[in-house]
Amino acid sequence: MQLSMTVRKSFGTFTLATGFTVSGDSVGIFGVSGSGKSTLVSMLAGLLPPDSGEIILDGECLFSSAKRINLRPEQRRIAMVFQQHCLFPHLNVRNNLLYGYKRCPAQFRTIDFNALVDVLKLEGLLDRGVTNLSGGEKQRVALGRAILANPCLLLMDEPLSALDDSLRFQIIPYLRSVSEQFGIPYLFISHSLIEMRLMTDNTLVFEKGVMVEQVSSEQLARNRMGSSPVGYINLLKLGRPSPSAGLFAYPWGAGQLLLSAGSDCDTSMAELSSKDIILFKQHPEAISARNLLKCSVSSLFSSGRKIGVELEYAGNTLIAEVVQDAVNELGIIPGSTIYAAIKASAFRMLPGGLLINFSASACVTGASPIKPTLPKPPIFYTILANISLLLYYKMLARHML
Amino acid sequence: MTPLSPTDYDAIRLSVQVAIAATLLSLPFGFAFAYLITFVKFRGKVLLEVLVNLPLTLPPVVVGYFLLLLLGRHGWLGSLLNEAGIRLIFTLKAAVIASAVVGFPLLVRSLRIGMESIDPQLINASRTLGARWHDTLLTVILPLSVPGLAAGSSLMFARSLGEFGATIIVAGNIPGVTQTIPLAIYEYASSPTSESMALSLCLVSVVISLVVLFLHEMMAKKMARRR
C-alpha cells in the first residue's frame, strides 16, 4: 500500500494540515486525543471532505481539490473498523458479515466467507443477533465484516479502545493474522504505544493536527521513554514455565527468567518497564531481586533527560533506563559487560494466546462521531420514488375512499 | 344508555376509515420530511421545521379554514381540481386531508426522534462497506426507523380519530358521508334529547382509543426488547 496525503481541514480553532507519503502493509497513526487522527481517517474514508488537498492511494486519486475529484465512501473500497463495533442491530451475525461482501463488485471478491469465519472463530455465532454478543465477539464480527468487503485498505480507528485491557491483547492477534492472511494492508490508529508496537511497523506521529515524525514504532517507543511515566516497555516473548521455588521459571531466548506469575500457555508475552531494571557494574554478592542477568551493552541512546541502555542477553534485547550520572559512574559504553537485576514481581503478563468467552462491557470513550450527511437524491431516484408514490396513493384511493 | 343507531355505526366506520387513510397518506411524506430534517444539510431547514410543526400549534379550525381557502371551489388548488372534475370539499377525501394535515407534525416528530437515535456511525459504516445512499436508506435507516414509524403512526391514528375542528370546516357534518364520531357526538350534544346517544358514542370512542394506546405500548415494549 502506498498512500500520499496532502490535506487541510479546519473546524473552528482546530486546523489539520499535513502532507506525507507512506508505504507498507501495517502503518500506524499515533497521537493523543485531539491530535487529528480521527479527522484524518474520516477524510481518507470519504466521510469528511477536506477543505483542500489531494489523497492518492496506490496510484488512484481519491480526492483532489484542484481536479475536483471526490470519490464517495462507497467508491473508495476502504473499509473501516470503528472504535465502537458499529454492527447493524437489526441484522444477525451472518448478515452483518455479508453486508459489505454483497456490495463488493464480483471481480474483487477474493476472500472466502467460510475461511474468514474459521480464522475469526465465529462458527457458532452466525445465526445469533449481534446485541447479545460480548464485547470481544462484537469486535471480531466488525473486523470480519470489514475484511469481507474485500477492501484495498483497512482502516482501524482505535478498534481496541472500547475494550478492557485483557480483551485488547486477545484481539490483537486476530487483527494481525486476519489482515496478513488475506493480504489486506491496514492503517492502525491508536493513542497507545504498546498497541502501536504490536500492530505496526511504520508509524506517523500526529500532534495538534500536524504530522511531526514518521518513524518505526520501535524507535517511537525509544524516543518517548524519557517523557513517559512508565518508561520504555520491554515486550518479552516467553516459553512455557516450570515451577521453581515458589516462582515460575520461563525460558526466554537461550536464557531463563523467574517470574512470580504462572501461565499454562506454551507461549506468553510479558511487559517489563525500563524503570524496573537496576544495573550493577560488578556482580552484587547477594540481592533480593530474583533475576540477575549478565548482559553486554550494545548501544546507548538518549531520550529526554534519560539514557536508554540497550542490553543483550542470551540472544534477547532489553532496554534499561538510567540517568547520565549513572552512565558515568558505571562506565557504561557499548561493548561493556553489566549486571541487570529485575524483581520477579516486576513483570506483567499480557493476556494473549487463545480466545475464550468472556463478557466485557464496552465503555464508551473518545470523541463524538462525525455526523453523516447524505446527498440529495439524484433525479432518477426522485422520479422513481414519485412514480411509486403515485401508485401507492392510487391504491389507497381505490381501497379506502 | 341507548343502543347505537345505523348512523352511529356509519360514524364509527368512517372514523376508522379516515384515520387509517390519513395515516397511510402521511407516512411517505412524513418519512421523507423526517429524513430531510435529520440527514440532509440544506438552507432553510429551520423554516421547514417550523412549517411542519405549525399545525401542532395552530387551532385546528384555523387549519381547516386555510384548507377551505386552498381547496374550495375558488381556491388556488380547488379551482384547478374543479377544472379537472375533482371535488374535494365536503367529501370524505377532505376529511382525510384535514386529519392528515393536523396529525402530520406528530408523525414527523416521532419519526425524527427514531431517526436521530440511529447511531451516525452505523450510517458511516454502511457507506464504507460499499452501500450507496439509497441502499443505506433502505437497509439501515428504514429498518432502524421502524419503532419511530410505529409510534408515529399510532399517534397519528389516534389524533385523526379525534379530529374535529378542521374536519367540520372542510368536510362538513353529513351523516353517513363525512360524519365521524366526534362530529356525531357534537350533533347529539347540541340537541337537548340525545344525551344518552352521545354517551354511547363517547364510550365507543374511549374503547377505540384504549385499544390503540394498548397496541402502541405493546409495540414499544416489543421494540425495546428487540434492541
XYZ file of C-alpha atoms in Angstrom:
628
model
C 0.000 0.000 0.000
C 1.262 3.421 -0.900
C -0.622 6.395 0.423
C 0.086 10.009 -0.194
C -1.983 12.640 1.529
C -1.728 16.416 1.442
C -4.780 17.801 3.160
C -6.049 20.748 5.082
C -9.175 20.883 7.194
C -10.348 23.436 9.757
C -13.035 23.232 12.389
C -13.306 26.373 14.449
C -9.906 26.877 16.018
C -8.555 23.434 15.155
C -6.717 23.044 11.867
C -5.350 19.844 10.486
C -2.718 20.496 7.846
C -0.470 17.694 6.822
C 1.369 16.144 3.943
C 3.001 12.740 3.873
C 3.705 9.717 1.760
C 3.819 6.369 3.435
C 4.135 2.832 2.214
C 3.926 -0.535 3.939
C 1.280 -3.030 4.894
C 0.955 -2.163 8.552
C 1.140 1.548 9.119
C 0.264 3.244 12.367
C -1.078 6.692 13.122
C -0.176 7.674 16.626
C -1.229 10.686 18.648
C -3.082 11.747 21.766
C -6.810 12.528 21.682
C -7.468 15.692 19.729
C -4.379 15.395 17.559
C -6.479 14.949 14.438
C -6.146 11.208 13.912
C -9.833 10.508 13.543
C -10.331 13.512 11.271
C -7.559 12.214 9.058
C -9.094 8.776 8.893
C -12.544 10.139 8.132
C -11.113 12.156 5.262
C -9.358 9.101 3.919
C -12.546 7.043 4.107
C -14.506 9.784 2.373
C -16.780 10.503 5.318
C -15.472 14.036 5.665
C -14.306 16.197 2.760
C -11.003 18.043 3.277
C -11.073 21.810 2.696
C -8.306 21.380 0.165
C -5.600 18.952 -0.827
C -5.117 15.620 -2.501
C -5.365 11.977 -1.420
C -3.784 9.290 -3.567
C -3.957 5.628 -2.643
C -1.983 3.111 -4.733
C -1.935 5.484 -7.690
C -5.649 6.191 -7.593
C -6.781 9.706 -6.814
C -9.489 9.588 -4.144
C -9.699 13.300 -3.556
C -8.257 16.319 -5.251
C -9.496 19.827 -4.732
C -7.553 21.015 -7.790
C -9.011 18.389 -10.140
C -12.399 18.480 -8.402
C -12.324 14.795 -7.589
C -14.054 13.467 -4.516
C -14.897 9.783 -4.597
C -17.786 8.803 -2.372
C -17.058 6.458 0.547
C -18.653 3.507 -1.243
C -16.402 4.041 -4.279
C -13.146 4.066 -2.355
C -13.020 0.424 -1.243
C -11.639 1.451 2.120
C -13.272 -0.493 4.924
C -13.268 0.657 8.486
C -13.253 -0.915 11.915
C -14.599 1.685 14.297
C -13.933 2.362 17.947
C -17.387 1.083 18.765
C -18.195 -2.071 16.873
C -20.974 -0.355 14.841
C -22.704 -3.604 13.962
C -26.170 -3.316 12.447
C -28.517 -4.185 15.323
C -31.316 -5.354 13.038
C -29.174 -7.973 11.284
C -27.771 -11.205 12.656
C -24.072 -12.019 12.672
C -24.141 -13.678 9.236
C -25.907 -10.771 7.564
C -23.649 -8.275 9.266
C -20.638 -10.158 7.940
C -22.100 -10.312 4.454
C -23.181 -6.664 4.284
C -20.030 -5.431 2.590
C -19.434 -8.701 0.723
C -22.752 -8.447 -1.119
C -21.963 -4.897 -2.165
C -18.463 -5.658 -3.390
C -18.223 -5.973 -7.191
C -17.824 -9.657 -8.122
C -14.372 -9.215 -9.684
C -12.924 -8.054 -6.357
C -14.399 -10.815 -4.234
C -11.388 -12.892 -3.292
C -11.979 -13.637 0.361
C -13.844 -16.776 1.207
C -16.601 -16.388 3.762
C -16.016 -19.741 5.430
C -12.260 -19.249 5.641
C -12.743 -15.943 7.400
C -15.359 -17.335 9.780
C -12.848 -20.028 10.582
C -9.985 -17.642 11.304
C -12.130 -15.417 13.490
C -13.766 -18.399 15.230
C -17.289 -17.198 14.554
C -18.899 -20.525 13.544
C -21.215 -20.839 16.497
C -22.368 -17.245 16.352
C -23.561 -16.886 12.758
C -27.284 -17.071 13.418
C -27.264 -15.042 16.607
C -28.354 -11.442 16.935
C -25.497 -9.033 17.468
C -26.912 -7.369 20.562
C -26.282 -10.421 22.722
C -22.620 -10.843 21.827
C -19.816 -9.998 24.217
C -17.533 -7.031 23.563
C -14.770 -9.151 22.072
C -17.145 -11.114 19.854
C -18.683 -7.916 18.547
C -15.304 -6.513 17.598
C -14.384 -9.764 15.840
C -17.601 -9.625 13.814
C -16.900 -5.979 12.963
C -13.421 -6.945 11.813
C -14.782 -9.816 9.728
C -17.397 -7.568 8.157
C -14.737 -5.057 7.112
C -12.448 -7.758 5.692
C -15.271 -9.418 3.749
C -15.911 -6.151 1.917
C -12.623 -7.018 0.146
C -11.167 -3.562 0.631
C -7.848 -2.356 -0.760
C -7.153 -0.772 2.596
C -8.461 -1.447 6.069
C -8.722 1.467 8.486
C -8.761 0.594 12.137
C -9.788 3.633 14.131
C -8.848 2.803 17.715
C -10.604 -0.552 17.452
C -9.370 -1.647 20.866
C -10.003 1.414 22.967
C -13.551 0.436 23.877
C -12.364 -2.938 25.144
C -10.888 -3.615 28.534
C -7.244 -4.455 28.926
C -7.467 -8.231 28.985
C -9.617 -8.233 25.871
C -7.365 -5.877 23.940
C -4.461 -8.239 23.863
C -6.672 -11.110 22.861
C -7.999 -9.240 19.846
C -4.598 -8.075 18.590
C -3.534 -11.480 17.218
C -6.792 -11.586 15.229
C -6.264 -8.134 13.806
C -2.775 -9.003 12.687
C -3.387 -12.503 11.423
C -6.551 -11.693 9.501
C -5.041 -8.872 7.526
C -1.820 -10.769 6.936
C -3.586 -13.959 5.922
C -5.932 -12.256 3.494
C -3.323 -9.795 2.269
C -5.099 -6.585 3.195
C -2.876 -3.661 4.190
C -4.052 -1.658 7.142
C -3.757 1.697 8.785
C -3.957 1.349 12.539
C -4.921 4.389 14.596
C -4.256 4.495 18.305
C -3.011 6.545 21.211
C -1.453 3.511 22.852
C 2.239 2.957 22.245
C 2.041 -0.675 23.125
C -0.728 -1.301 20.581
C 1.359 0.529 18.006
C 4.334 -1.723 18.619
C 2.245 -4.868 18.495
C 0.336 -3.867 15.381
C 2.533 -1.731 13.150
C 5.996 -1.396 11.688
C 5.897 2.161 10.475
C 4.262 4.971 12.422
C 3.160 8.505 11.658
C 3.052 10.668 14.752
C 0.476 13.457 14.942
C 0.386 16.391 17.307
C -2.216 19.165 17.201
C -3.198 18.474 13.628
C 0.323 18.247 12.239
C 2.398 15.198 11.412
C 5.575 15.596 13.454
C 7.511 12.471 12.592
C 7.462 9.240 10.646
C 9.413 6.517 12.446
C 9.321 2.827 13.183
C 7.112 2.000 16.138
C 10.146 0.641 17.994
C 12.009 3.920 17.515
C 8.935 5.833 18.625
C 8.832 3.913 21.894
C 12.510 4.653 22.489
C 12.035 8.345 21.731
C 9.191 8.545 24.212
C 10.965 6.693 27.004
C 12.256 9.776 28.803
C 8.917 11.578 28.871
C 6.691 8.596 29.584
C 5.691 7.917 33.199
C 6.059 4.186 32.575
C 9.348 4.414 30.689
C 10.042 2.064 27.808
C 8.016 -1.127 27.929
C 10.079 -4.201 27.062
C 7.909 -6.864 25.455
C 9.263 -10.313 26.228
C 8.211 -13.469 24.440
C 8.372 -16.280 26.972
C 8.018 -20.040 26.699
C 6.090 -22.498 28.887
C 7.038 -22.010 32.548
C 8.039 -24.587 35.141
C 7.600 -24.061 38.897
C 10.770 -23.156 40.699
C 10.969 -22.465 44.435
C 7.662 -20.624 44.703
C 8.213 -18.783 41.425
C 7.938 -19.735 37.771
C 10.919 -20.191 35.503
C 10.189 -19.121 31.912
C 12.511 -19.904 29.029
C 13.409 -16.625 27.321
C 15.515 -16.997 24.199
C 18.525 -19.031 25.243
C 18.175 -17.861 28.840
C 15.604 -18.056 31.586
C 13.643 -15.616 33.729
C 11.973 -16.052 37.108
C 8.525 -14.534 37.401
C 6.004 -14.598 40.197
C 3.023 -15.098 37.839
C 2.326 -18.511 36.319
C 0.802 -19.381 32.975
C -0.323 -22.568 31.297
C 0.222 -21.428 27.734
C 3.053 -22.587 25.510
C 3.993 -19.032 24.738
C 3.166 -15.890 26.573
C 4.024 -12.263 26.470
C 5.227 -10.203 29.410
C 5.788 -6.490 29.863
C 8.715 -5.058 31.759
C 9.293 -1.358 32.264
C 12.754 0.048 31.626
C 12.419 1.670 35.066
C 12.291 -1.705 36.787
C 15.781 -2.763 35.763
C 18.674 -1.967 38.088
C 22.198 -2.052 36.641
C 25.349 -3.121 38.512
C 28.910 -2.732 37.360
C 30.042 -5.875 39.180
C 28.283 -8.955 40.467
C 26.468 -8.000 43.659
C 27.110 -10.852 46.038
C 23.611 -11.126 47.383
C 20.488 -9.411 46.151
C 16.776 -9.854 46.788
C 15.802 -9.469 43.108
C 15.497 -12.970 41.686
C 16.786 -12.232 38.221
C 20.381 -11.197 37.797
C 21.378 -11.167 34.158
C 24.919 -10.763 32.908
C 24.420 -8.620 29.837
C 26.549 -6.851 27.315
C 25.744 -3.269 26.363
C 25.001 -2.999 22.658
C 24.193 0.712 22.456
C 23.172 3.813 24.336
C 20.590 6.381 23.309
C 19.269 9.469 24.992
C 15.589 10.258 25.400
C 14.661 13.385 27.303
C 16.791 13.516 30.418
C 17.215 9.769 30.497
C 19.732 7.496 28.864
C 18.446 4.254 27.409
C 20.819 1.308 27.639
C 20.251 -1.449 25.104
C 21.320 -4.717 26.668
C 21.999 -8.049 25.026
C 21.226 -11.179 26.999
C 21.012 -14.726 25.640
C 20.051 -13.520 22.196
C 17.432 -11.129 23.573
C 17.333 -7.377 23.756
C 16.365 -5.450 26.846
C 16.156 -1.692 27.348
C 17.010 -0.195 30.735
C 16.895 3.482 31.588
C 19.344 5.373 33.772
C 20.433 8.976 34.267
C 23.640 10.401 32.796
C 25.367 10.339 36.214
C 24.830 6.598 36.454
C 26.260 6.084 32.971
C 29.432 7.937 34.003
C 29.743 6.213 37.358
C 29.234 2.714 35.986
C 31.319 3.460 32.927
C 28.649 2.126 30.581
C 29.880 2.112 26.999
C 28.831 -0.057 24.073
C 30.531 -3.439 24.417
C 30.928 -3.317 28.193
C 29.547 -6.021 30.447
C 26.988 -5.177 33.079
C 24.631 -6.945 35.502
C 20.909 -6.251 35.317
C 18.731 -7.056 38.332
C 14.981 -7.498 37.931
C 12.480 -8.472 40.605
C 10.282 -11.459 39.798
C 7.219 -9.328 40.505
C 8.215 -6.530 38.117
C 6.868 -8.397 35.101
C 3.287 -8.080 33.959
C 1.784 -10.850 31.891
C -0.170 -9.774 28.837
C -3.290 -11.826 28.382
C -2.940 -13.436 24.989
C -2.990 -16.791 23.308
C -6.349 -18.432 22.823
C -9.538 -16.511 22.853
C -12.038 -17.703 25.385
C -15.571 -16.493 26.012
C -15.715 -13.505 28.253
C -18.318 -10.879 28.684
C -16.800 -7.474 28.620
C -18.901 -4.384 28.814
C -17.540 -1.939 26.312
C -17.171 1.506 27.772
C -17.922 4.466 25.580
C -14.950 6.731 25.163
C -13.479 9.057 22.636
C -14.587 11.940 20.531
C -18.110 12.278 19.211
C -18.531 10.597 15.843
C -18.783 12.558 12.681
C -22.384 13.219 11.808
C -23.119 11.774 8.420
C -24.835 13.847 5.810
C -26.323 12.059 2.874
C -26.601 13.660 -0.529
C -29.825 14.901 -2.009
C -31.458 12.264 -4.188
C -30.383 12.250 -7.838
C -33.149 12.967 -10.333
C -33.605 9.338 -11.439
C -34.455 8.177 -7.942
C -36.695 11.153 -7.367
C -38.739 10.195 -10.431
C -38.782 6.546 -9.387
C -39.892 7.493 -5.886
C -42.621 9.729 -7.304
C -43.976 7.005 -9.558
C -44.113 4.559 -6.651
C -45.825 7.203 -4.549
C -48.392 7.783 -7.252
C -49.166 4.067 -7.461
C -49.359 3.895 -3.677
C -51.871 6.709 -3.488
C -53.923 5.359 -6.360
C -54.235 2.091 -4.487
C -55.049 3.947 -1.297
C -57.779 5.962 -3.011
C -59.294 2.865 -4.600
C -59.456 0.817 -1.426
C -60.024 3.372 1.285
C -62.279 6.029 -0.178
C -77.506 4.058 27.655
C -79.103 3.711 24.222
C -78.035 1.140 21.641
C -76.164 2.514 18.650
C -78.154 3.619 15.616
C -77.184 2.836 11.993
C -75.773 6.364 11.579
C -73.641 5.775 14.673
C -72.216 2.652 13.075
C -71.556 4.700 9.958
C -69.758 7.291 12.063
C -67.573 4.630 13.671
C -66.751 3.090 10.293
C -65.983 6.495 8.777
C -63.802 7.493 11.710
C -61.667 4.400 11.433
C -61.553 4.717 7.653
C -60.471 8.353 7.797
C -57.866 7.686 10.472
C -56.291 4.790 8.558
C -56.348 6.648 5.238
C -54.887 9.815 6.771
C -52.082 7.832 8.421
C -51.248 5.947 5.243
C -51.392 9.174 3.231
C -48.955 10.895 5.547
C -46.457 8.056 6.015
C -44.356 8.563 2.851
C -44.315 12.334 3.285
C -43.576 12.004 6.969
C -40.658 9.686 6.264
C -39.288 11.991 3.573
C -39.550 15.081 5.780
C -38.013 13.353 8.780
C -35.176 12.099 6.568
C -34.578 15.573 5.146
C -34.562 17.208 8.543
C -32.346 14.576 10.144
C -29.793 13.726 7.478
C -29.642 16.292 4.700
C -27.939 19.647 5.069
C -29.693 22.451 3.235
C -30.597 26.088 3.565
C -33.901 26.956 5.160
C -34.065 23.842 7.285
C -35.386 25.780 10.267
C -38.154 27.225 8.120
C -39.155 23.728 7.037
C -39.195 22.527 10.634
C -41.401 25.443 11.667
C -43.798 24.846 8.773
C -44.066 21.141 9.541
C -44.834 21.833 13.183
C -47.232 24.689 12.534
C -50.444 22.600 12.547
C -49.486 21.407 16.029
C -49.779 24.903 17.461
C -52.479 26.389 15.237
C -56.103 25.845 16.274
C -57.454 23.051 14.034
C -60.237 25.367 12.954
C -57.638 27.720 11.514
C -56.019 24.823 9.643
C -59.457 23.858 8.358
C -60.141 27.391 7.238
C -56.839 27.570 5.334
C -57.625 24.240 3.716
C -61.020 25.590 2.730
C -59.360 28.622 1.169
C -56.922 26.376 -0.669
C -59.255 23.584 -1.743
C -62.554 25.494 -2.069
C -64.130 25.951 -5.445
C -62.464 29.334 -5.863
C -59.343 28.326 -4.021
C -55.905 28.269 -5.569
C -55.749 24.478 -5.818
C -59.504 23.893 -5.672
C -60.169 25.788 -8.908
C -57.543 23.698 -10.708
C -59.034 20.489 -9.376
C -62.502 21.726 -10.209
C -61.492 22.067 -13.839
C -60.217 18.531 -13.757
C -63.584 17.448 -12.384
C -62.367 16.654 -8.881
C -64.318 17.973 -5.948
C -62.781 17.670 -2.520
C -64.710 19.950 -0.216
C -67.487 18.236 1.783
C -66.334 14.777 0.797
C -64.579 12.053 2.757
C -61.376 12.937 0.901
C -61.428 16.362 2.517
C -61.855 14.750 5.937
C -58.811 12.585 5.230
C -56.745 15.584 4.111
C -57.777 17.585 7.173
C -56.814 14.744 9.518
C -53.566 14.181 7.644
C -52.521 17.818 7.920
C -53.405 18.132 11.591
C -51.709 14.868 12.590
C -48.656 15.273 10.348
C -46.399 17.016 12.909
C -46.912 14.161 15.378
C -45.838 11.633 12.772
C -42.765 13.614 11.691
C -41.778 14.213 15.293
C -41.852 10.517 16.212
C -40.066 9.514 13.027
C -37.436 12.138 13.580
C -36.795 11.044 17.147
C -36.465 7.497 15.824
C -34.023 8.556 13.118
C -31.972 10.731 15.411
C -31.488 7.801 17.728
C -29.752 5.872 14.945
C -26.029 5.885 15.644
C -24.463 8.015 12.869
C -21.526 5.640 12.802
C -23.847 2.890 11.567
C -24.572 5.009 8.530
C -20.871 5.728 8.070
C -20.144 2.028 8.433
C -22.657 1.116 5.758
C -21.172 3.703 3.381
C -17.621 2.438 3.876
C -18.899 -1.085 3.256
C -19.929 -0.059 -0.227
C -23.589 0.933 0.195
C -24.788 3.867 -1.870
C -27.016 6.423 -0.184
C -30.333 4.884 -1.220
C -29.012 1.464 -0.241
C -28.171 2.850 3.213
C -31.615 4.416 3.361
C -33.380 1.134 2.641
C -31.138 -1.284 4.514
C -30.093 0.719 7.557
C -32.188 3.836 8.118
C -35.596 2.380 7.228
C -35.357 -0.786 9.361
C -33.966 1.159 12.285
C -36.772 3.730 11.946
C -39.484 1.117 12.351
C -40.023 1.872 16.062
C -40.428 5.569 15.250
C -42.665 4.677 12.325
C -44.902 2.522 14.512
C -45.039 5.086 17.301
C -45.737 7.929 14.882
C -48.427 6.017 13.018
C -50.320 5.055 16.133
C -50.150 8.604 17.484
C -51.326 9.967 14.196
C -54.106 7.397 14.001
C -55.302 8.369 17.457
C -55.124 12.057 16.628
C -57.116 11.525 13.434
C -59.851 9.726 15.359
C -60.331 12.811 17.479
C -60.051 15.347 14.686
C -62.953 17.782 14.783
C -62.184 21.437 14.034
C -60.566 21.170 10.637
C -62.842 18.344 9.537
C -66.103 20.134 10.236
C -64.936 23.098 8.170
C -63.687 21.292 5.061
C -65.818 18.152 5.145
C -68.940 19.342 6.900
C -71.074 17.127 9.079
C -73.049 14.948 6.684
C -74.341 11.759 8.366
C -73.193 8.645 6.520
C -70.805 10.615 4.301
C -68.420 12.706 6.354
C -69.784 12.419 9.878
C -67.137 10.865 12.105
C -67.523 10.031 15.810
C -66.600 13.490 17.174
C -68.950 15.188 14.724
C -71.769 12.817 15.616
C -71.235 13.434 19.327
C -71.277 17.150 18.665
C -74.589 16.810 16.894
C -76.090 14.732 19.702
C -74.769 17.105 22.317
C -76.306 20.123 20.635
C -79.803 18.602 20.688
C -81.417 18.512 24.146
C -82.907 14.993 23.851
C -79.933 12.899 22.761
C -77.661 12.944 25.777
C -77.602 9.177 26.198
C -76.882 8.669 22.483
C -73.837 10.944 22.884
C -72.702 8.900 25.877
C -72.821 5.636 23.895
C -70.623 7.089 21.192
C -68.278 8.542 23.795
C -67.834 5.052 25.209
C -67.076 3.674 21.762
C -64.521 6.417 21.332
C -62.893 5.577 24.670
C -62.711 1.889 23.739
C -61.062 2.592 20.365
C -58.546 4.947 21.970
C -57.723 2.412 24.661
C -57.139 -0.311 22.076
C -54.864 1.944 20.011
C -52.873 3.041 23.035
C -52.518 -0.560 24.247
C -51.249 -1.605 20.852
C -48.870 1.353 20.861
C -47.443 0.413 24.251
C -47.153 -3.238 23.334
C -45.309 -2.386 20.145
C -42.989 -0.056 22.046
C -42.225 -2.834 24.538
C -41.594 -5.335 21.783
C -39.241 -2.919 20.037
C -37.407 -2.195 23.269
C -36.894 -5.919 23.818
C -35.617 -6.446 20.310
C -32.966 -3.706 20.556
